[in-house]
Short mmCIF file of C-alpha atoms and ligand atoms in Angstrom, two decimals:
data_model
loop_
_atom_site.label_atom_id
_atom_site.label_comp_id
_atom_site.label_asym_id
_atom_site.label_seq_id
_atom_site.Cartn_x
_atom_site.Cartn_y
_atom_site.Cartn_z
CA UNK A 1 14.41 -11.13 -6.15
CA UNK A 2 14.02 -14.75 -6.64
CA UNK A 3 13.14 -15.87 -10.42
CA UNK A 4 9.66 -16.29 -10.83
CA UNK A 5 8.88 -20.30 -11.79
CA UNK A 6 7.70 -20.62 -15.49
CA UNK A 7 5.48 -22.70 -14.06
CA UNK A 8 3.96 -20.59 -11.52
CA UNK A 9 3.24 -18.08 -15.06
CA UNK A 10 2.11 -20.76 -16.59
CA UNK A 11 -1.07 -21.49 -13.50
CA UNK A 12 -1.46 -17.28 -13.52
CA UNK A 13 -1.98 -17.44 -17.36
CA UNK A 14 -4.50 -20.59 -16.98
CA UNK A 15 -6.39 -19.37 -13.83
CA UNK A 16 -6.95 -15.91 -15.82
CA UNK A 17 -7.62 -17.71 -19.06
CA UNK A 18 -10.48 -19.81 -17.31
CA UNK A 19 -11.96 -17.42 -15.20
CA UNK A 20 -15.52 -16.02 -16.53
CA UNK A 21 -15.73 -13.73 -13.91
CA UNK A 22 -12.59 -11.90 -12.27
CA UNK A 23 -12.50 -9.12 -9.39
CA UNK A 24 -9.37 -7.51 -8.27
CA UNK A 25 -8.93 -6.45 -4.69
CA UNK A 26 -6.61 -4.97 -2.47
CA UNK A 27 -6.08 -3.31 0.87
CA UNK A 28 -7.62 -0.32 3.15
CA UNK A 29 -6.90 3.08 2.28
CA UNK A 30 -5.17 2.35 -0.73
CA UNK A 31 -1.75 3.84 -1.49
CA UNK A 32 -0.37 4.18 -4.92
CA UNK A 33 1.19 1.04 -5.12
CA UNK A 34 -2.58 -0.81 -4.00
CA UNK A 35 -3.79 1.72 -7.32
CA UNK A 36 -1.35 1.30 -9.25
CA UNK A 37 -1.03 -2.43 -9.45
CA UNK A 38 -4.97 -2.86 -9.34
CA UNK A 39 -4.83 -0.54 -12.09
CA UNK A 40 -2.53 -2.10 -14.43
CA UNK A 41 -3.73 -5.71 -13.38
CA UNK A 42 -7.45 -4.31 -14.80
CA UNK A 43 -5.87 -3.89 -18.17
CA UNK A 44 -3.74 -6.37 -18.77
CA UNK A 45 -7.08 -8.84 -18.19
CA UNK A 46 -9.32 -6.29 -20.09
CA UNK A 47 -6.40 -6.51 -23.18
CA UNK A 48 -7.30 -10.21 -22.33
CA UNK A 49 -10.57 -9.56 -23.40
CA UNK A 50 -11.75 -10.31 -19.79
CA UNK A 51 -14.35 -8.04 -17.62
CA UNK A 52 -12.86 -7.24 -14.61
CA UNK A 53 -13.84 -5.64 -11.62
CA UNK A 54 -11.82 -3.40 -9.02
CA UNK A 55 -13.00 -3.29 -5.49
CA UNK A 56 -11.88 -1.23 -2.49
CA UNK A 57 -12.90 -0.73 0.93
CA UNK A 58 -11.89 2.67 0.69
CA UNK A 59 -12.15 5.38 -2.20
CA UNK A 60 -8.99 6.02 -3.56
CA UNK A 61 -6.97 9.36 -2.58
CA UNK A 62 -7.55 12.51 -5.19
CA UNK A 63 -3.62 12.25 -6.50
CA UNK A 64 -3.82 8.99 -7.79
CA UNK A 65 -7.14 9.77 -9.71
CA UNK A 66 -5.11 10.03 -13.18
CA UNK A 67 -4.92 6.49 -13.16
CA UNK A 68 -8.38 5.48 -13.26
CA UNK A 69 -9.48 7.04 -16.71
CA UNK A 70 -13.70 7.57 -16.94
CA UNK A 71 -14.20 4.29 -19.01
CA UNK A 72 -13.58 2.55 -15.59
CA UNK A 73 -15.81 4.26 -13.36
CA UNK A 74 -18.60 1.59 -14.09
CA UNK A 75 -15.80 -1.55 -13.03
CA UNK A 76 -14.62 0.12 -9.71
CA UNK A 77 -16.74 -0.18 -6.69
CA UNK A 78 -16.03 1.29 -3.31
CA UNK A 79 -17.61 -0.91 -0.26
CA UNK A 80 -18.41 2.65 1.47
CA UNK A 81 -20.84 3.28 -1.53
CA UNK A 82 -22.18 0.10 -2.20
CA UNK A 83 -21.50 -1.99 0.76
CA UNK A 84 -23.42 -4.99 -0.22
CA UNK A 85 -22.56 -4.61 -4.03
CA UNK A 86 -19.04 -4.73 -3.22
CA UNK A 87 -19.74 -8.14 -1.13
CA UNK A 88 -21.49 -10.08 -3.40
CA UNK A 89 -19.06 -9.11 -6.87
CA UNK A 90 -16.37 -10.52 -4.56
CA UNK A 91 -18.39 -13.75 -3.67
CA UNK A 92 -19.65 -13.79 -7.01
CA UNK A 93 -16.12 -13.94 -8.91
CA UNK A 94 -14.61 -17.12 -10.06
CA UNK A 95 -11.22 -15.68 -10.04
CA UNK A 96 -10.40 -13.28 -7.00
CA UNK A 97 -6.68 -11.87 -7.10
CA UNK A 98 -5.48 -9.69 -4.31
CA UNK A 99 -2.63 -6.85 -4.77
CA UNK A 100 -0.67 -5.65 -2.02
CA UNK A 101 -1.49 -7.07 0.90
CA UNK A 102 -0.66 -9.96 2.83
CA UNK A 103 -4.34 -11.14 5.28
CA UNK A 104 -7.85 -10.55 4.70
CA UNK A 105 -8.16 -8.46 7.46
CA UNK A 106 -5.70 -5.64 5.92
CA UNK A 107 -9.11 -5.20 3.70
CA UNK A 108 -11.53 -4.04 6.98
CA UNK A 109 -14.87 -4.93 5.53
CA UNK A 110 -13.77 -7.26 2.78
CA UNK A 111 -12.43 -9.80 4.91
CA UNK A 112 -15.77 -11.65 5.59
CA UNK A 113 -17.05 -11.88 1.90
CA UNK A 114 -13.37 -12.85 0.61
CA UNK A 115 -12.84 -15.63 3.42
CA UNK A 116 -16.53 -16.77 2.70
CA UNK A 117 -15.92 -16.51 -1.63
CA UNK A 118 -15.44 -19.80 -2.90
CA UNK A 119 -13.84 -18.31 -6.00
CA UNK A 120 -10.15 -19.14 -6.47
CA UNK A 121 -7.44 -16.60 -5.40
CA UNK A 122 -4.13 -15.43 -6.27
CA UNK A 123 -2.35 -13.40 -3.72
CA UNK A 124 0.64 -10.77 -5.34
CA UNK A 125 2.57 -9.12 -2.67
CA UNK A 126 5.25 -8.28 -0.87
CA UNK A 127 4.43 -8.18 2.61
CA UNK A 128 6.04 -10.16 5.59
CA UNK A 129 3.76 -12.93 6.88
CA UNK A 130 2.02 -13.71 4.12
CA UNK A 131 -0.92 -16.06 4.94
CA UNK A 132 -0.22 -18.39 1.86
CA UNK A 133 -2.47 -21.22 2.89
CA UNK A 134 -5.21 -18.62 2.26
CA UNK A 135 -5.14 -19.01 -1.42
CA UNK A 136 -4.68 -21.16 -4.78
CA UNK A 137 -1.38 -19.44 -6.10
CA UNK A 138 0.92 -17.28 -4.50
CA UNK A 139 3.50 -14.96 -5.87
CA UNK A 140 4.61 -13.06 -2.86
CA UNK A 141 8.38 -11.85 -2.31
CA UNK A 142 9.84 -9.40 -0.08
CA UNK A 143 13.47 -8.23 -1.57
CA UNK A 144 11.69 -6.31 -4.24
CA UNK A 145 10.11 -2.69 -4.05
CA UNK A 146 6.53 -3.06 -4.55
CA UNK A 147 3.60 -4.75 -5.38
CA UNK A 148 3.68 -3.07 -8.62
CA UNK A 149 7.37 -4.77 -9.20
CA UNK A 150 6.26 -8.03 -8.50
CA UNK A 151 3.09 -7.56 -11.11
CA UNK A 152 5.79 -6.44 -13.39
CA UNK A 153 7.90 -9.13 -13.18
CA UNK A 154 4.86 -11.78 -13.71
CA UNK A 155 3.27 -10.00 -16.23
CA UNK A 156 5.98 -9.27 -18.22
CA UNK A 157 6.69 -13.21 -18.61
CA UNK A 158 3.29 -13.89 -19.56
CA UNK A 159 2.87 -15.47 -23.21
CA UNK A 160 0.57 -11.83 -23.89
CA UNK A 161 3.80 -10.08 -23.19
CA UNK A 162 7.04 -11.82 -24.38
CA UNK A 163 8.81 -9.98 -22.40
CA UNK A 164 8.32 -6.66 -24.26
CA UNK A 165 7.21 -4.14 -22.38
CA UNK A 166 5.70 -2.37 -25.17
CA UNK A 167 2.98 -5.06 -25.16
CA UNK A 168 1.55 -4.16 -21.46
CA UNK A 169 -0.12 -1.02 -23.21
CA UNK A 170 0.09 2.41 -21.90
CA UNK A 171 -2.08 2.36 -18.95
CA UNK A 172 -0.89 -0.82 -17.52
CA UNK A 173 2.83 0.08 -17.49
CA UNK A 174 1.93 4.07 -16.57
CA UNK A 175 0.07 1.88 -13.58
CA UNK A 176 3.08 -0.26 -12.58
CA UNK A 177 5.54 2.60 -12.78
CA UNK A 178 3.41 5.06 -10.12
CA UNK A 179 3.18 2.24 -8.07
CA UNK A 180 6.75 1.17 -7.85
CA UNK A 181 7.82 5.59 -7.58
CA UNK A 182 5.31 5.60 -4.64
CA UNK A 183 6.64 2.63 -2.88
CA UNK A 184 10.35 3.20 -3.14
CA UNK A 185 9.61 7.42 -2.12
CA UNK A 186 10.75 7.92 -5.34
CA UNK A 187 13.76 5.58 -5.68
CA UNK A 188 14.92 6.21 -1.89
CA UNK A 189 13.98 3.33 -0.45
CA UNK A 190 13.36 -0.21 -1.27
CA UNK A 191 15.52 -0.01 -4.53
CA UNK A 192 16.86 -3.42 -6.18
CA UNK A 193 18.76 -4.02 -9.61
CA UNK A 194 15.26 -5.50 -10.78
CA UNK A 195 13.57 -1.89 -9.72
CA UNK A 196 16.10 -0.07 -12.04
CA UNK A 197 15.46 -2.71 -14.92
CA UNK A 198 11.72 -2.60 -14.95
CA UNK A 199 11.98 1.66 -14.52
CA UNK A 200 14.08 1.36 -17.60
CA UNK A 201 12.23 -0.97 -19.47
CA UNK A 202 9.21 0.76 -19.01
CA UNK A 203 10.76 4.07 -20.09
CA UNK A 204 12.47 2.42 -23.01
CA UNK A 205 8.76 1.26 -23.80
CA UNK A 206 7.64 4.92 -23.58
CA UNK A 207 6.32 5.83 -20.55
CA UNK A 208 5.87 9.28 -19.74
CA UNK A 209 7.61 9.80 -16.11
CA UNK A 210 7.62 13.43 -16.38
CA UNK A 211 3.41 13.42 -16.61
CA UNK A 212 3.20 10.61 -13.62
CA UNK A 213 5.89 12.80 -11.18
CA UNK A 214 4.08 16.07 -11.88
CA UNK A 215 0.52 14.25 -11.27
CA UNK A 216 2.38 12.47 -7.99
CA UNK A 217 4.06 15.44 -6.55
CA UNK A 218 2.69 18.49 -7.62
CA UNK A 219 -0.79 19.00 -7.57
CA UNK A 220 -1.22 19.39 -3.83
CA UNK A 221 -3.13 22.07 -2.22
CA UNK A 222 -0.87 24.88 -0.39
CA UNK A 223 -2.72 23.22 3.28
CA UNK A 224 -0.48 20.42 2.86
CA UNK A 225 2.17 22.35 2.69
CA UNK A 226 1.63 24.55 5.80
CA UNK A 227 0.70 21.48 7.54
CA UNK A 228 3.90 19.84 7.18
CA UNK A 229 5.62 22.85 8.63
CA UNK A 230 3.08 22.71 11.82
CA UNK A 231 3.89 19.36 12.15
CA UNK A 232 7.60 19.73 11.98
CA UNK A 233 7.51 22.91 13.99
CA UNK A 234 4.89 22.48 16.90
CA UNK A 235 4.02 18.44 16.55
CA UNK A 236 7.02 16.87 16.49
CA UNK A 237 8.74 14.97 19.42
CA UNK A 238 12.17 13.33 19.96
CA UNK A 239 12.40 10.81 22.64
CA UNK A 240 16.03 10.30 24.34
CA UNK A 241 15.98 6.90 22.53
CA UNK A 242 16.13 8.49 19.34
CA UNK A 243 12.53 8.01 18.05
CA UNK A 244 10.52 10.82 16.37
CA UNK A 245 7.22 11.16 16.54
CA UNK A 246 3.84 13.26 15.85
CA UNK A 247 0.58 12.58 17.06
CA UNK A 248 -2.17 14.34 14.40
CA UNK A 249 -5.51 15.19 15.50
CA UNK A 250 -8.77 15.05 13.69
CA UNK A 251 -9.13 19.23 14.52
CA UNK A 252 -6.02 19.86 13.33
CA UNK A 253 -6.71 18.22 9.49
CA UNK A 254 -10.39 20.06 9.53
CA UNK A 255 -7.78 23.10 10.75
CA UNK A 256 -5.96 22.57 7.29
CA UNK A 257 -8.11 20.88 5.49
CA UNK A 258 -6.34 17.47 5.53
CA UNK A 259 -7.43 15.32 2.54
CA UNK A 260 -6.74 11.20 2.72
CA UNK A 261 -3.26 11.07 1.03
CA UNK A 262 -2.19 15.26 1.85
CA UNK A 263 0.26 13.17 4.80
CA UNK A 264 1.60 11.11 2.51
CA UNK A 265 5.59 10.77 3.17
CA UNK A 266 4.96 13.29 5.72
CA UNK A 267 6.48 9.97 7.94
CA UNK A 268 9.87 9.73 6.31
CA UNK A 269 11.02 13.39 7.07
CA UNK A 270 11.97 13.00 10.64
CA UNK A 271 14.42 10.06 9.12
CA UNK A 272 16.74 12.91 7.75
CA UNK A 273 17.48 13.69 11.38
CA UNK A 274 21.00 12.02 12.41
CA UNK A 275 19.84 10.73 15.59
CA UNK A 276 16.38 9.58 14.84
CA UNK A 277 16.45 5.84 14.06
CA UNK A 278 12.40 5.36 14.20
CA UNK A 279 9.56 7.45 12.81
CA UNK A 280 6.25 7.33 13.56
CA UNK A 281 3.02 9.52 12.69
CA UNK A 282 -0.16 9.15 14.35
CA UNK A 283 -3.20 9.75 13.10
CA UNK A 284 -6.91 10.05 14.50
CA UNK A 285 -9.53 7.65 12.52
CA UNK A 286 -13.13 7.42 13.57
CA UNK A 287 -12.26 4.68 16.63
CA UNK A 288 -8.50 4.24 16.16
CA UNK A 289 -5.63 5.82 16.16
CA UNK A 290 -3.90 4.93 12.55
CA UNK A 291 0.07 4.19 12.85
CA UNK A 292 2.72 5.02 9.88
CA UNK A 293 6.36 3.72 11.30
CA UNK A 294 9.23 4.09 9.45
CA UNK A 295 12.91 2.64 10.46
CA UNK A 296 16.49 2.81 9.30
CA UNK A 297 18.57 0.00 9.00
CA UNK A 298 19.03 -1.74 12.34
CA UNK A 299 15.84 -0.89 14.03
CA UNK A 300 12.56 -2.99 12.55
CA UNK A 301 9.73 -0.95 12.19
CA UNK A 302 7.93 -4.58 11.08
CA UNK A 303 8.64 -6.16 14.65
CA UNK A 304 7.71 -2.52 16.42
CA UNK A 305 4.30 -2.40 14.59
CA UNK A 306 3.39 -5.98 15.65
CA UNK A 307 4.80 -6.04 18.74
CA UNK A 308 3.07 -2.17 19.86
CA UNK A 309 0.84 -0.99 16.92
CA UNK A 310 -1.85 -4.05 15.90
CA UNK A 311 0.05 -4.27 12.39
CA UNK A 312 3.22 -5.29 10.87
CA UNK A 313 4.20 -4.65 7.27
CA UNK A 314 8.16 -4.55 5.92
CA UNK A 315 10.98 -4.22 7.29
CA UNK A 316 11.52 -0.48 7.76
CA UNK A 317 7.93 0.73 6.46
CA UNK A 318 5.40 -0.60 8.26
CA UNK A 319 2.17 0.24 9.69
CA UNK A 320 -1.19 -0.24 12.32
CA UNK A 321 -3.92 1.22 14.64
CA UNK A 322 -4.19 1.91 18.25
CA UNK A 323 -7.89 0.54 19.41
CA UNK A 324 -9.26 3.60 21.86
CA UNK A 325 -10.62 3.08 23.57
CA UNK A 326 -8.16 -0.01 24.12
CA UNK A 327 -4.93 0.23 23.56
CA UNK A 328 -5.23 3.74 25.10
CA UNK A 329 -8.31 5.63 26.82
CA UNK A 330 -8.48 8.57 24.84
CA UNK A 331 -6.25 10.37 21.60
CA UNK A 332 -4.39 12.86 23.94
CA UNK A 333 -3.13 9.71 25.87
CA UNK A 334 -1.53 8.39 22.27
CA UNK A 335 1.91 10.14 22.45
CA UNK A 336 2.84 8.86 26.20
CA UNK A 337 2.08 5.19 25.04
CA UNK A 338 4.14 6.11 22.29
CA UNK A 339 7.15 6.71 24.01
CA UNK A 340 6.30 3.95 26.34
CA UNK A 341 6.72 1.15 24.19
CA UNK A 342 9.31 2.64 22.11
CA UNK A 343 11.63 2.60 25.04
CA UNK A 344 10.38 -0.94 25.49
CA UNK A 345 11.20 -1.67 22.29
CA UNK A 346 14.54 -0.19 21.31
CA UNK A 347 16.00 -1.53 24.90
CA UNK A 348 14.54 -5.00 24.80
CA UNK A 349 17.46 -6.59 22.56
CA UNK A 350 16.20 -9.12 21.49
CA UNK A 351 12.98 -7.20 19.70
CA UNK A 352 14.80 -5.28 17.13
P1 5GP B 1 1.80 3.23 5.62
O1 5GP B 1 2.55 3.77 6.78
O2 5GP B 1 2.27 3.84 4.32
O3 5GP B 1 0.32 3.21 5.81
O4 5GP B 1 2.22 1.69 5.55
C1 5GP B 1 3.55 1.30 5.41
C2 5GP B 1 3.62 -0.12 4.93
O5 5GP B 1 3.14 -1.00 5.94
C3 5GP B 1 2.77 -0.38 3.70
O6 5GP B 1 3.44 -1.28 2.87
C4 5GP B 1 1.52 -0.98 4.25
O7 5GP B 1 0.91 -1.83 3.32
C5 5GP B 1 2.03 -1.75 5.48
N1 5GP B 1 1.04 -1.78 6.54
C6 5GP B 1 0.34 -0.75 7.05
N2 5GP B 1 -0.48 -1.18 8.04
C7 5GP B 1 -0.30 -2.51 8.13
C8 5GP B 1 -0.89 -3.53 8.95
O8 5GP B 1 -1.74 -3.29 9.79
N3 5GP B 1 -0.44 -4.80 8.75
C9 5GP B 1 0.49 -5.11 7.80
N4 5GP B 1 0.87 -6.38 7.67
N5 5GP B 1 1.05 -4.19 7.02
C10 5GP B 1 0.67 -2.90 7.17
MN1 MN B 2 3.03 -1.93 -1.44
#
């Protein structure tokens, strides 16, 4: 990671400061690390003694629900309950920062009202591509796990902080933790000397890891379970080019169950196969098909999901949707256009 400008800290710490009105926003289907550094950003400005607001496209999945306690419920909005709630807090902000993602569009129906808010905006992320000309201050860096990190890293410079982690407060660094174990699949991916510091600064400050893994990893339902071994057993394809991949349809999660979130890291298992160099999992939304890829070194999932997939994302996590119809006439036609532009892709040279 590149140091973070004192003077860059000094503009977050001003723009905050100023701001009478603040909402915090970040992308679709939110993962932990879109939670977790929403969450922690909330409470570092409410220790601020600022009233902020959290708003998502998308409700957040059942096994991150331990980080939003009940005395936030009335500063969280979800645009599929109150569509034009959501709309207008973000157009009515002064101050709009945006966690984990790297365009407006990666927010489906908050893209209009944020490209129409005349608020200012601070983007924190570590995305490819950002679209920097988009906002007032940008902290966004890629060699570093998460957006959860990077919050870290800026927060922890902040005058409020002194760099003591003590000072964040429970929630915020319980926050910043989940999101930096969810992004790095628990410290297997992603992992750079200024991941290890912040894990251990934050458990020197006393956070409990123990509570967050258990709340993380093992509360699922037994579905999710016997889902993963129907998708390993029956689902799973491997193309001669080495790319694994399992196309999940909408009566198969009503079969089991499926919650948003029971699929989670379901993408990385194929990995652990010798000859596999690209994963990918796709899954049936309302009119798309929604892509997970996942690469090891060597192969880009980033160029594979903007080249093929409508998306992008890092290097070897990276994500997008298949428009159908579109991109391909119907679901069952999803796995042959898989394997079509893999093979595309992994003998095209120059593309990975
Ligand atoms: P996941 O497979 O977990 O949904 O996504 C993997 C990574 O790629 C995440 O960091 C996610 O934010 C990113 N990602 C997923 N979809 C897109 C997309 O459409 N565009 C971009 N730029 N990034 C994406
Ligand atoms: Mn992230």
């Amino acid at each position: 990671m590149k140091d973070i400008n004192s003077g860059t800290i000094c503009t977050f710490e001003r723009m905050t400061g100023e701001a009478e009105s603040i909402c915090i926003v970040t992308h679709m289907k939110p993962d932990g690390d879109a939670i977790g550094s929403s969450v922690a950003m909330y409470h570092f400005l409410k220790k601020q003694g600022k009233k902020p607001r959290i708003i998502l496209n998308d409700p957040y999945p059942s096994y991150l629900s331990f980080l939003v306690t009940e005395d936030m419920s009335d500063d969280i909005m979800t645009y599929d309950g109150k569509p034009l709630e959501a709309c207008e807090a973000i157009k009515g902000s002064d101050l709009i920062i945006c966690l984990d993602f790297n365009a407006f569009h990666r927010t489906d129906n908050l893209e209009v009202p944020l490209a129409e808010a005349t608020g200012k905006k601070i983007l924190i992320d570590h995305h490819l591509n950002p679209s920097r000309e988009l906002f007032d201050l940008s902290f966004s860096e890629t060699e570093i796990s998460s957006a959860s990190e990077l919050l870290y890293q800026i927060l922890i410079r902040t005058s409020q902080t002194g760099n003591d982690a003590c000072r964040l407060g429970m929630e915020c660094a319980r926050a910043l933790m989940t999101g930096m174990t969810t992004d790095t699949n628990n410290f297997a991916n992603s992992v750079f000397p200024s991941t290890l510091h912040m894990a251990s600064d934050l458990l020197a400050a006393g956070t409990d890891r123990d509570y967050i893994l258990n709340r993380l990893y093992n509360q699922y339902g037994e579905n999710r379970l016997r889902l993963m071994g129907h998708m390993m057993k029956d689902l799973m394809k491997i193309t001669p080019d080495g790319v694994a991949y399992i196309v999940l349809d909408r009566q198969t999660m009503e079969e089991y169950g499926t919650e948003e979130g029971d699929t989670e890291g379901f993408v990385n298992m194929p990995l652990s196969i010798a000859d596999v160099r690209m994963s990918i999992l796709a899954k049936e939304d309302e009119d798309r098909v929604r892509i997970s890829i996942r690469s090891k070194r060597g192969t880009s999932a980033n160029m594979c999901a903007r080249r093929f997939f409508n998306g992008g994302g890092h290097e070897n996590a990276a994500g997008g949707r298949l428009h159908v119809p579109g991109d391909v006439k119907d679901m069952a036609e999803a796995g042959a256009y898989i394997e079509r532009v893999t093979h595309i892709f992994l003998n095209d040279e120059k593309s990975c």
